[in-house]
Amino acid sequence: HDYYLVCPSINLIPRQGNAFWMEPSEEIYDGCVGFTSNDVSTIDTWRRISRKLLIGAERVVAPSNDTATRVGRYFPDVAITAIPHESVNSKVPLKRVDPDPSKRRIRVGLLGNMAPHKGSEVFRDVALAARFLDIDFVLIGSYHGDTSWALDCNICIHGEYEDDEVQDLISGYEIDVLWLPAVWHETYSFVLTHAINVGLPIVATQLGAFVERLEAIENARLLPLGSTAETWIATIREAAALPSFVTTGPLPRISTGYGAKAAFHDWLNTSSQSPDMAT
């Protein structure tokens, strides 16, 4: 689900001051372990404990190929299988909807709770840079941290929501583009599932599971980590001119309820019927 077995920082971006390091030095990792655990003082010890757990498991599953590869670099002798949390329903018919040319402003939607690893500082910088432009931002979720800067920007913060409200909220706020500015390698992202199912253009960071999950999405655009506010704004404008691809039936493009738990039970049932499991 995350990178806890590699480091208790969970997202592999320990913070010092105002800076983030993606998969930083071992010294910084040792600091994270010392801060998080009273019993383990070095990252080497932490990973030896994790490796023992993984080696003893009958099966190790990650929700994306990127996660399996990334974790596998720290535990090269552990076989990790990539199984997504949800399955793609390729039979759902999609309808192309072109953007309304008469709409004078672009409304950008963000989903979930905006914390530093989810890109809250990227969001802040871009919103500040766009405050005099024809771009509005709607955060369907909460912002973790000081929001005094938002008073100068074109921002609405909706607050907490229920999963079954998301599509209605996106429609109600008349969102044009969905933006995921995360700065860590997402292992899967259920928020992205909502974005894909809605069918609107998507702009996201070129990291982690975002890359493989958006590979086949025609109206998705990815930008490298560290892109400037101006580059994000230009890409958001480009995405706003792209069509949406909405489902024409009741079924979503991504079907929930599959995932590692269901896959594990499938595997368990198959294995229990094997002669090798007879003992």
Coordinates of N, CA and C in Angstrom, one line a residue, residues 67-278:
T67 N 5.4 0.4 -8.0 CA 5.6 0.1 -6.6 C 6.3 -1.2 -6.4
A68 N 6.0 -2.2 -7.2 CA 6.7 -3.5 -7.1 C 8.2 -3.3 -7.5
T69 N 8.4 -2.5 -8.5 CA 9.8 -2.3 -8.9 C 10.6 -1.5 -7.9
R70 N 9.9 -0.4 -7.3 CA 10.6 0.5 -6.4 C 10.9 -0.2 -5.1
V71 N 10.0 -1.0 -4.5 CA 10.2 -1.7 -3.3 C 11.2 -2.8 -3.6
G72 N 11.1 -3.4 -4.8 CA 12.0 -4.5 -5.1 C 13.5 -4.1 -5.2
R73 N 13.8 -2.8 -5.4 CA 15.2 -2.4 -5.4 C 15.8 -2.5 -4.0
Y74 N 15.0 -2.4 -3.0 CA 15.5 -2.5 -1.6 C 15.5 -4.0 -1.1
F75 N 14.7 -4.8 -1.8 CA 14.6 -6.2 -1.4 C 14.7 -7.1 -2.7
P76 N 15.9 -7.1 -3.3 CA 16.0 -7.8 -4.6 C 15.7 -9.3 -4.6
D77 N 15.8 -9.9 -3.4 CA 15.5 -11.4 -3.3 C 14.1 -11.7 -3.0
V78 N 13.2 -10.7 -3.0 CA 11.8 -10.9 -2.7 C 11.0 -10.8 -4.0
A79 N 10.2 -11.8 -4.3 CA 9.3 -11.7 -5.5 C 8.1 -10.9 -5.2
I80 N 7.8 -9.8 -5.9 CA 6.7 -9.0 -5.7 C 5.8 -9.0 -6.9
T81 N 4.5 -9.3 -6.7 CA 3.6 -9.3 -7.9 C 2.7 -8.0 -7.9
A82 N 2.6 -7.4 -9.0 CA 1.8 -6.2 -9.2 C 0.4 -6.6 -9.5
I83 N -0.6 -6.3 -8.6 CA -2.0 -6.5 -8.8 C -2.7 -5.2 -8.5
P84 N -3.4 -4.6 -9.4 CA -4.0 -3.3 -9.1 C -5.2 -3.5 -8.1
H85 N -5.5 -2.5 -7.4 CA -6.6 -2.6 -6.4 C -8.0 -2.7 -7.1
E86 N -8.1 -2.3 -8.4 CA -9.3 -2.4 -9.1 C -9.1 -2.9 -10.5
S87 N -10.1 -3.3 -11.2 CA -10.0 -3.8 -12.5 C -10.6 -2.8 -13.6
V88 N -10.0 -2.8 -14.7 CA -10.5 -1.9 -15.8 C -11.5 -2.6 -16.6
N89 N -12.7 -1.9 -16.7 CA -13.8 -2.5 -17.5 C -13.7 -1.9 -18.9
S90 N -13.1 -2.6 -19.8 CA -12.8 -2.2 -21.2 C -14.1 -2.2 -22.0
K91 N -15.2 -2.8 -21.6 CA -16.4 -2.9 -22.3 C -17.3 -1.7 -22.1
V92 N -17.0 -0.8 -21.2 CA -17.9 0.4 -21.0 C -17.8 1.3 -22.2
P93 N -18.9 1.6 -22.8 CA -18.9 2.6 -23.9 C -18.6 4.0 -23.5
L94 N -17.8 4.7 -24.2 CA -17.4 6.1 -23.9 C -18.0 7.0 -24.9
K95 N -18.4 8.2 -24.5 CA -18.9 9.2 -25.3 C -18.0 10.5 -25.3
R96 N -17.6 10.9 -26.4 CA -16.7 12.1 -26.5 C -17.6 13.4 -26.3
V97 N -17.1 14.3 -25.4 CA -17.8 15.5 -25.2 C -16.8 16.7 -25.3
D98 N -16.9 17.5 -26.3 CA -16.0 18.6 -26.5 C -16.3 19.7 -25.5
P99 N -15.2 20.5 -25.1 CA -15.4 21.6 -24.1 C -16.3 22.7 -24.7
D100 N -17.0 23.4 -23.8 CA -17.8 24.5 -24.2 C -17.0 25.7 -24.6
P101 N -17.0 26.1 -25.9 CA -16.2 27.2 -26.3 C -16.6 28.6 -25.8
S102 N -17.8 28.7 -25.2 CA -18.3 30.0 -24.7 C -17.9 30.2 -23.3
K103 N -17.3 29.2 -22.6 CA -16.9 29.3 -21.2 C -15.7 30.1 -21.1
R104 N -15.7 31.2 -20.3 CA -14.6 32.2 -20.3 C -13.6 31.9 -19.3
R105 N -13.9 31.1 -18.3 CA -12.9 30.8 -17.3 C -12.7 29.2 -17.2
I106 N -11.5 28.9 -16.8 CA -11.2 27.4 -16.6 C -11.3 27.1 -15.1
R107 N -12.0 26.0 -14.8 CA -12.2 25.6 -13.4 C -11.5 24.3 -13.2
V108 N -10.5 24.3 -12.4 CA -9.6 23.2 -12.1 C -10.0 22.5 -10.8
G109 N -10.3 21.2 -10.8 CA -10.7 20.5 -9.6 C -9.5 19.7 -9.1
L110 N -9.4 19.7 -7.7 CA -8.5 18.8 -7.0 C -9.3 17.9 -6.1
L111 N -8.9 16.7 -5.9 CA -9.6 15.8 -5.1 C -8.8 15.2 -3.9
G112 N -9.4 15.1 -2.8 CA -8.7 14.5 -1.6 C -8.2 15.6 -0.7
N113 N -7.4 15.1 0.3 CA -6.9 16.0 1.3 C -5.5 16.4 0.8
M114 N -5.3 17.7 0.7 CA -4.1 18.3 0.2 C -3.0 18.4 1.3
A115 N -2.2 17.5 1.4 CA -1.0 17.5 2.3 C 0.2 17.7 1.5
P116 N 1.4 17.9 2.2 CA 2.6 18.2 1.4 C 3.0 17.1 0.4
H117 N 2.8 15.8 0.8 CA 3.2 14.7 -0.2 C 2.2 14.6 -1.3
K118 N 1.0 15.2 -1.1 CA 0.0 15.2 -2.2 C 0.1 16.4 -3.1
G119 N 1.1 17.3 -2.8 CA 1.3 18.4 -3.7 C 0.7 19.7 -3.2
S120 N 0.5 19.9 -1.9 CA -0.1 21.1 -1.4 C 0.7 22.3 -1.7
E121 N 2.0 22.2 -1.7 CA 2.9 23.4 -1.9 C 2.9 23.7 -3.4
V122 N 2.8 22.7 -4.2 CA 2.7 22.9 -5.7 C 1.4 23.6 -6.0
F123 N 0.3 23.1 -5.4 CA -1.0 23.8 -5.5 C -0.9 25.2 -5.1
R124 N -0.3 25.5 -4.0 CA -0.2 26.9 -3.5 C 0.5 27.8 -4.5
D125 N 1.7 27.3 -5.0 CA 2.5 28.1 -5.9 C 1.8 28.4 -7.2
V126 N 1.1 27.4 -7.7 CA 0.4 27.5 -9.0 C -0.8 28.4 -8.8
A127 N -1.6 28.3 -7.7 CA -2.7 29.1 -7.5 C -2.3 30.6 -7.3
L128 N -1.2 30.8 -6.6 CA -0.8 32.2 -6.5 C -0.3 32.8 -7.8
A129 N 0.3 32.0 -8.6 CA 0.8 32.5 -9.9 C -0.4 32.7 -10.9
A130 N -1.6 32.1 -10.6 CA -2.7 32.2 -11.5 C -3.8 33.1 -10.9
R131 N -3.5 33.9 -9.9 CA -4.5 34.6 -9.2 C -5.1 35.8 -10.0
F132 N -4.4 36.2 -11.0 CA -4.9 37.3 -11.9 C -5.3 36.7 -13.3
L133 N -5.3 35.4 -13.4 CA -5.6 34.8 -14.7 C -7.1 34.3 -14.7
D134 N -7.5 33.8 -15.8 CA -8.9 33.3 -15.9 C -9.0 31.8 -15.5
I135 N -8.4 31.5 -14.3 CA -8.4 30.1 -13.8 C -8.9 30.1 -12.4
D136 N -9.8 29.2 -12.1 CA -10.3 29.0 -10.7 C -10.0 27.6 -10.3
F137 N -9.8 27.5 -9.0 CA -9.5 26.2 -8.4 C -10.6 25.8 -7.4
V138 N -11.0 24.5 -7.4 CA -11.9 24.0 -6.5 C -11.3 22.7 -5.8
L139 N -11.0 22.8 -4.5 CA -10.5 21.6 -3.8 C -11.6 20.9 -3.2
I140 N -12.0 19.7 -3.7 CA -13.0 18.9 -3.1 C -12.3 18.0 -2.1
G141 N -12.2 18.5 -0.9 CA -11.3 17.9 0.1 C -10.9 19.0 1.0
S142 N -9.8 18.7 1.8 CA -9.3 19.7 2.8 C -7.9 20.0 2.5
Y143 N -7.4 21.1 3.0 CA -6.0 21.6 2.8 C -5.3 21.5 4.2
H144 N -4.3 20.7 4.2 CA -3.5 20.6 5.5 C -2.5 21.7 5.6
G145 N -2.6 22.6 6.5 CA -1.7 23.7 6.7 C -2.3 25.0 6.6
D146 N -1.5 26.0 6.6 CA -2.0 27.4 6.6 C -2.6 27.7 5.2
T147 N -3.8 28.3 5.3 CA -4.6 28.7 4.1 C -4.7 30.2 3.9
S148 N -4.0 31.0 4.7 CA -4.2 32.4 4.6 C -3.8 32.9 3.2
W149 N -2.9 32.2 2.5 CA -2.5 32.6 1.2 C -3.6 32.5 0.2
A150 N -4.6 31.6 0.5 CA -5.7 31.3 -0.5 C -6.7 32.5 -0.6
L151 N -6.6 33.4 0.4 CA -7.5 34.6 0.4 C -7.2 35.4 -0.8
D152 N -6.0 35.4 -1.4 CA -5.7 36.2 -2.5 C -5.9 35.5 -3.8
C153 N -6.4 34.2 -3.8 CA -6.5 33.4 -5.0 C -7.9 33.1 -5.3
N154 N -8.1 32.6 -6.5 CA -9.5 32.2 -7.0 C -9.7 30.7 -6.6
I155 N -9.9 30.5 -5.3 CA -10.0 29.1 -4.7 C -11.3 28.9 -3.9
C156 N -11.9 27.8 -4.1 CA -13.0 27.3 -3.2 C -12.5 26.0 -2.6
I157 N -12.5 25.9 -1.3 CA -12.2 24.7 -0.6 C -13.5 24.1 0.0
H158 N -13.9 23.0 -0.6 CA -15.2 22.4 -0.3 C -15.1 21.7 1.1
G159 N -14.0 21.0 1.4 CA -13.9 20.3 2.6 C -14.2 18.8 2.4
E160 N -14.4 18.1 3.5 CA -14.6 16.6 3.5 C -15.8 16.2 2.6
Y161 N -15.7 15.0 2.1 CA -16.8 14.5 1.2 C -16.8 13.0 1.4
E162 N -17.9 12.4 0.9 CA -18.1 10.9 0.8 C -17.8 10.5 -0.6
D163 N -17.2 9.3 -0.7 CA -16.8 8.8 -2.0 C -18.0 8.8 -3.0
D164 N -19.2 8.5 -2.6 CA -20.3 8.4 -3.5 C -20.8 9.8 -3.9
E165 N -20.2 10.9 -3.3 CA -20.6 12.2 -3.7 C -19.7 12.8 -4.8
V166 N -18.6 12.2 -5.0 CA -17.5 12.8 -5.8 C -18.0 13.3 -7.2
Q167 N -18.6 12.3 -7.9 CA -19.0 12.7 -9.3 C -20.1 13.8 -9.3
D168 N -21.0 13.8 -8.4 CA -22.0 14.9 -8.3 C -21.3 16.2 -8.0
L169 N -20.3 16.2 -7.1 CA -19.6 17.4 -6.7 C -18.8 18.0 -7.9
I170 N -18.2 17.1 -8.6 CA -17.4 17.5 -9.8 C -18.3 18.2 -10.8
S171 N -19.5 17.6 -11.0 CA -20.5 18.1 -12.0 C -21.1 19.4 -11.4
G172 N -21.4 19.5 -10.2 CA -22.0 20.6 -9.6 C -21.1 21.9 -9.6
Y173 N -19.8 21.6 -9.4 CA -18.8 22.7 -9.4 C -18.4 23.1 -10.9
E174 N -18.9 22.3 -11.8 CA -18.6 22.6 -13.3 C -17.1 22.6 -13.5
I175 N -16.5 21.5 -13.1 CA -15.0 21.3 -13.2 C -14.7 21.1 -14.7
D176 N -13.6 21.7 -15.2 CA -13.2 21.5 -16.6 C -12.0 20.5 -16.6
V177 N -11.1 20.6 -15.7 CA -9.9 19.8 -15.6 C -9.7 19.3 -14.2
L178 N -9.2 18.0 -14.1 CA -8.9 17.5 -12.8 C -7.4 17.4 -12.7
W179 N -6.8 17.9 -11.5 CA -5.4 18.1 -11.4 C -4.9 17.3 -10.1
L180 N -3.9 16.4 -10.3 CA -3.3 15.7 -9.2 C -1.8 16.0 -9.2
P181 N -1.4 17.0 -8.3 CA 0.0 17.5 -8.2 C 0.9 16.8 -7.2
A182 N 0.6 15.5 -6.9 CA 1.4 14.8 -5.9 C 2.9 14.8 -6.2
V183 N 3.7 14.9 -5.1 CA 5.1 14.9 -5.2 C 5.8 13.6 -4.7
W184 N 5.0 12.6 -4.5 CA 5.6 11.3 -4.1 C 5.1 10.3 -5.2
H185 N 5.8 9.1 -5.2 CA 5.4 8.1 -6.1 C 4.2 7.4 -5.6
E186 N 3.0 7.8 -6.0 CA 1.8 7.2 -5.6 C 1.8 5.7 -5.9
T187 N 1.4 4.9 -5.0 CA 1.4 3.4 -5.2 C 0.2 3.0 -6.0
Y188 N -0.9 3.7 -5.9 CA -2.1 3.4 -6.7 C -3.0 4.7 -7.0
S189 N -3.6 5.2 -5.9 CA -4.4 6.4 -6.0 C -5.8 6.2 -6.3
F190 N -6.7 6.0 -5.3 CA -8.1 5.9 -5.5 C -8.7 7.2 -6.0
V191 N -8.1 8.3 -5.7 CA -8.6 9.6 -6.2 C -8.5 9.6 -7.7
L192 N -7.4 9.0 -8.2 CA -7.3 8.9 -9.7 C -8.4 8.1 -10.3
T193 N -8.8 7.1 -9.6 CA -10.0 6.3 -10.1 C -11.2 7.2 -10.3
H194 N -11.5 8.1 -9.3 CA -12.6 9.0 -9.5 C -12.4 9.9 -10.8
A195 N -11.2 10.4 -10.9 CA -10.9 11.2 -12.1 C -11.1 10.5 -13.4
I196 N -10.6 9.3 -13.5 CA -10.7 8.5 -14.7 C -12.2 8.2 -15.0
N197 N -12.9 7.9 -14.0 CA -14.4 7.5 -14.2 C -15.2 8.7 -14.6
V198 N -14.8 9.9 -14.1 CA -15.6 11.1 -14.5 C -15.3 11.4 -16.0
G199 N -14.1 11.1 -16.5 CA -13.8 11.3 -17.9 C -13.3 12.6 -18.3
L200 N -13.2 13.5 -17.4 CA -12.6 14.9 -17.7 C -11.1 14.8 -18.0
P201 N -10.6 15.8 -18.7 CA -9.1 15.8 -18.9 C -8.4 15.8 -17.5
I202 N -7.3 15.2 -17.5 CA -6.5 15.0 -16.2 C -5.1 15.5 -16.4
V203 N -4.6 16.3 -15.4 CA -3.2 16.7 -15.4 C -2.6 16.2 -14.1
A204 N -1.5 15.5 -14.2 CA -0.9 14.9 -13.1 C 0.7 14.9 -13.1
T205 N 1.3 14.7 -12.0 CA 2.7 14.6 -12.0 C 3.2 13.3 -12.6
Q206 N 4.3 13.3 -13.3 CA 4.8 12.1 -13.9 C 5.6 11.2 -13.0
L207 N 4.8 10.6 -12.0 CA 5.4 9.8 -11.0 C 4.6 8.6 -10.7
G208 N 5.3 7.5 -10.2 CA 4.6 6.4 -9.7 C 3.5 5.8 -10.5
A209 N 2.4 5.4 -9.9 CA 1.3 4.7 -10.5 C 0.6 5.6 -11.5
F210 N 0.7 7.0 -11.3 CA 0.1 7.9 -12.3 C 0.5 7.5 -13.7
V211 N 1.8 7.2 -13.9 CA 2.3 7.0 -15.3 C 1.6 5.8 -15.9
E212 N 1.6 4.7 -15.3 CA 1.1 3.5 -15.9 C -0.5 3.5 -15.9
R213 N -1.1 4.2 -15.0 CA -2.6 4.2 -15.0 C -3.1 5.2 -16.0
L214 N -2.3 6.2 -16.4 CA -2.8 7.2 -17.3 C -2.3 7.0 -18.7
E215 N -1.5 5.9 -18.9 CA -0.8 5.7 -20.2 C -1.8 5.6 -21.3
A216 N -3.0 5.0 -21.1 CA -3.9 4.8 -22.2 C -5.1 5.8 -22.2
I217 N -4.9 6.8 -21.3 CA -6.0 7.8 -21.2 C -5.6 9.0 -22.2
E218 N -6.4 9.1 -23.2 CA -6.1 10.1 -24.3 C -6.1 11.5 -23.8
N219 N -6.9 11.9 -22.9 CA -7.0 13.3 -22.5 C -6.3 13.5 -21.1
A220 N -5.2 12.8 -20.9 CA -4.4 13.0 -19.7 C -3.0 13.6 -20.1
R221 N -2.5 14.5 -19.3 CA -1.2 15.1 -19.5 C -0.4 15.0 -18.2
L222 N 0.9 14.6 -18.4 CA 1.8 14.4 -17.2 C 3.0 15.4 -17.3
L223 N 3.4 15.9 -16.1 CA 4.5 16.8 -16.1 C 5.5 16.3 -15.1
P224 N 6.8 16.5 -15.3 CA 7.8 16.0 -14.4 C 7.8 16.7 -13.0
L225 N 8.2 16.0 -12.0 CA 8.4 16.6 -10.7 C 9.3 17.8 -10.8
G226 N 8.9 18.9 -10.1 CA 9.7 20.1 -10.2 C 9.3 21.1 -11.3
S227 N 8.3 20.8 -12.0 CA 7.9 21.7 -13.1 C 7.5 23.1 -12.5
T228 N 7.7 24.1 -13.2 CA 7.4 25.5 -12.7 C 5.9 25.7 -12.7
A229 N 5.5 26.7 -11.9 CA 4.1 27.1 -11.9 C 3.6 27.5 -13.3
E230 N 4.4 28.2 -14.0 CA 4.1 28.6 -15.4 C 3.8 27.4 -16.3
T231 N 4.6 26.4 -16.1 CA 4.5 25.2 -16.9 C 3.2 24.4 -16.6
W232 N 2.9 24.3 -15.3 CA 1.6 23.7 -14.8 C 0.4 24.5 -15.4
I233 N 0.5 25.8 -15.4 CA -0.6 26.6 -15.9 C -0.8 26.4 -17.4
A234 N 0.3 26.4 -18.1 CA 0.2 26.2 -19.6 C -0.4 24.8 -19.9
T235 N 0.0 23.8 -19.1 CA -0.5 22.5 -19.3 C -2.0 22.3 -19.0
I236 N -2.4 23.0 -17.9 CA -3.8 23.1 -17.5 C -4.6 23.7 -18.6
R237 N -4.1 24.8 -19.2 CA -4.8 25.4 -20.3 C -5.0 24.5 -21.5
E238 N -3.9 23.8 -21.8 CA -3.9 22.8 -22.9 C -4.9 21.7 -22.6
A239 N -5.0 21.2 -21.4 CA -5.9 20.1 -21.0 C -7.3 20.6 -21.1
A240 N -7.6 21.9 -20.7 CA -8.9 22.4 -20.8 C -9.5 22.4 -22.2
A241 N -8.7 22.4 -23.2 CA -9.2 22.4 -24.6 C -9.4 21.0 -25.1
L242 N -9.1 20.0 -24.3 CA -9.2 18.6 -24.7 C -10.7 18.1 -24.4
P243 N -11.1 17.1 -25.1 CA -12.5 16.6 -24.9 C -12.5 15.7 -23.6
S244 N -13.7 15.5 -23.1 CA -14.0 14.6 -22.0 C -14.4 13.3 -22.7
F245 N -14.2 12.1 -22.0 CA -14.7 10.9 -22.5 C -15.5 10.2 -21.3
V246 N -16.8 10.4 -21.4 CA -17.7 10.0 -20.3 C -18.4 8.7 -20.6
T247 N -18.7 7.9 -19.6 CA -19.3 6.6 -19.8 C -20.8 6.9 -20.1
T248 N -21.3 6.1 -21.0 CA -22.7 6.3 -21.4 C -23.7 5.3 -20.7
G249 N -23.1 4.4 -19.9 CA -23.9 3.5 -19.1 C -23.7 3.7 -17.6
P250 N -24.3 2.8 -16.8 CA -24.2 3.0 -15.3 C -22.8 2.5 -14.8
L251 N -22.1 1.7 -15.5 CA -20.8 1.1 -15.0 C -19.7 2.1 -15.1
P252 N -18.8 2.2 -14.1 CA -17.6 3.0 -14.3 C -16.6 2.4 -15.1
R253 N -15.6 3.2 -15.6 CA -14.5 2.6 -16.3 C -13.6 1.7 -15.5
I254 N -13.4 2.2 -14.2 CA -12.6 1.4 -13.3 C -13.6 0.8 -12.3
S255 N -13.6 -0.6 -12.2 CA -14.6 -1.3 -11.3 C -14.0 -1.5 -10.0
T256 N -14.6 -1.0 -8.9 CA -14.0 -1.1 -7.6 C -14.4 -2.5 -7.1
G257 N -13.8 -2.9 -6.0 CA -14.1 -4.1 -5.3 C -13.2 -5.3 -5.7
Y258 N -12.2 -5.0 -6.6 CA -11.3 -6.1 -7.0 C -10.1 -6.1 -6.0
G259 N -9.0 -5.7 -6.5 CA -7.8 -5.4 -5.7 C -7.1 -6.6 -5.1
A260 N -6.2 -6.3 -4.3 CA -5.3 -7.3 -3.7 C -6.0 -8.2 -2.8
K261 N -7.0 -7.7 -2.1 CA -7.8 -8.6 -1.2 C -8.5 -9.7 -2.0
A262 N -9.2 -9.3 -3.0 CA -9.9 -10.3 -3.8 C -8.9 -11.2 -4.6
A263 N -7.8 -10.6 -5.0 CA -6.8 -11.4 -5.8 C -6.2 -12.4 -4.8
F264 N -6.0 -12.0 -3.6 CA -5.4 -13.0 -2.6 C -6.4 -14.2 -2.4
H265 N -7.7 -13.9 -2.3 CA -8.6 -15.0 -2.1 C -8.7 -15.9 -3.4
D266 N -8.6 -15.3 -4.5 CA -8.5 -16.0 -5.8 C -7.3 -17.0 -5.7
W267 N -6.2 -16.4 -5.4 CA -5.0 -17.2 -5.3 C -5.1 -18.3 -4.3
L268 N -5.7 -18.0 -3.1 CA -5.8 -18.9 -2.0 C -6.7 -20.1 -2.5
N269 N -7.8 -19.8 -3.1 CA -8.7 -20.9 -3.6 C -8.0 -21.7 -4.6
T270 N -7.2 -21.1 -5.5 CA -6.5 -21.9 -6.6 C -5.4 -22.7 -5.9
S271 N -4.7 -22.1 -5.0 CA -3.6 -22.9 -4.3 C -4.1 -24.0 -3.5
S272 N -5.3 -23.9 -2.9 CA -5.8 -24.9 -2.0 C -6.2 -26.1 -2.8
Q273 N -6.4 -25.9 -4.1 CA -6.8 -27.1 -5.0 C -5.6 -27.7 -5.6
S274 N -4.4 -27.2 -5.3 CA -3.2 -27.7 -5.9 C -2.7 -28.8 -5.1
P275 N -2.1 -29.9 -5.7 CA -1.5 -31.0 -5.0 C -0.4 -30.6 -4.0
D276 N 0.3 -29.5 -4.4 CA 1.4 -29.0 -3.6 C 0.9 -28.5 -2.2
M277 N -0.4 -28.1 -2.1 CA -1.0 -27.6 -0.9 C -1.6 -28.7 0.0
A278 N -1.5 -29.9 -0.5 CA -2.3 -31.0 0.2 C -1.8 -31.2 1.6

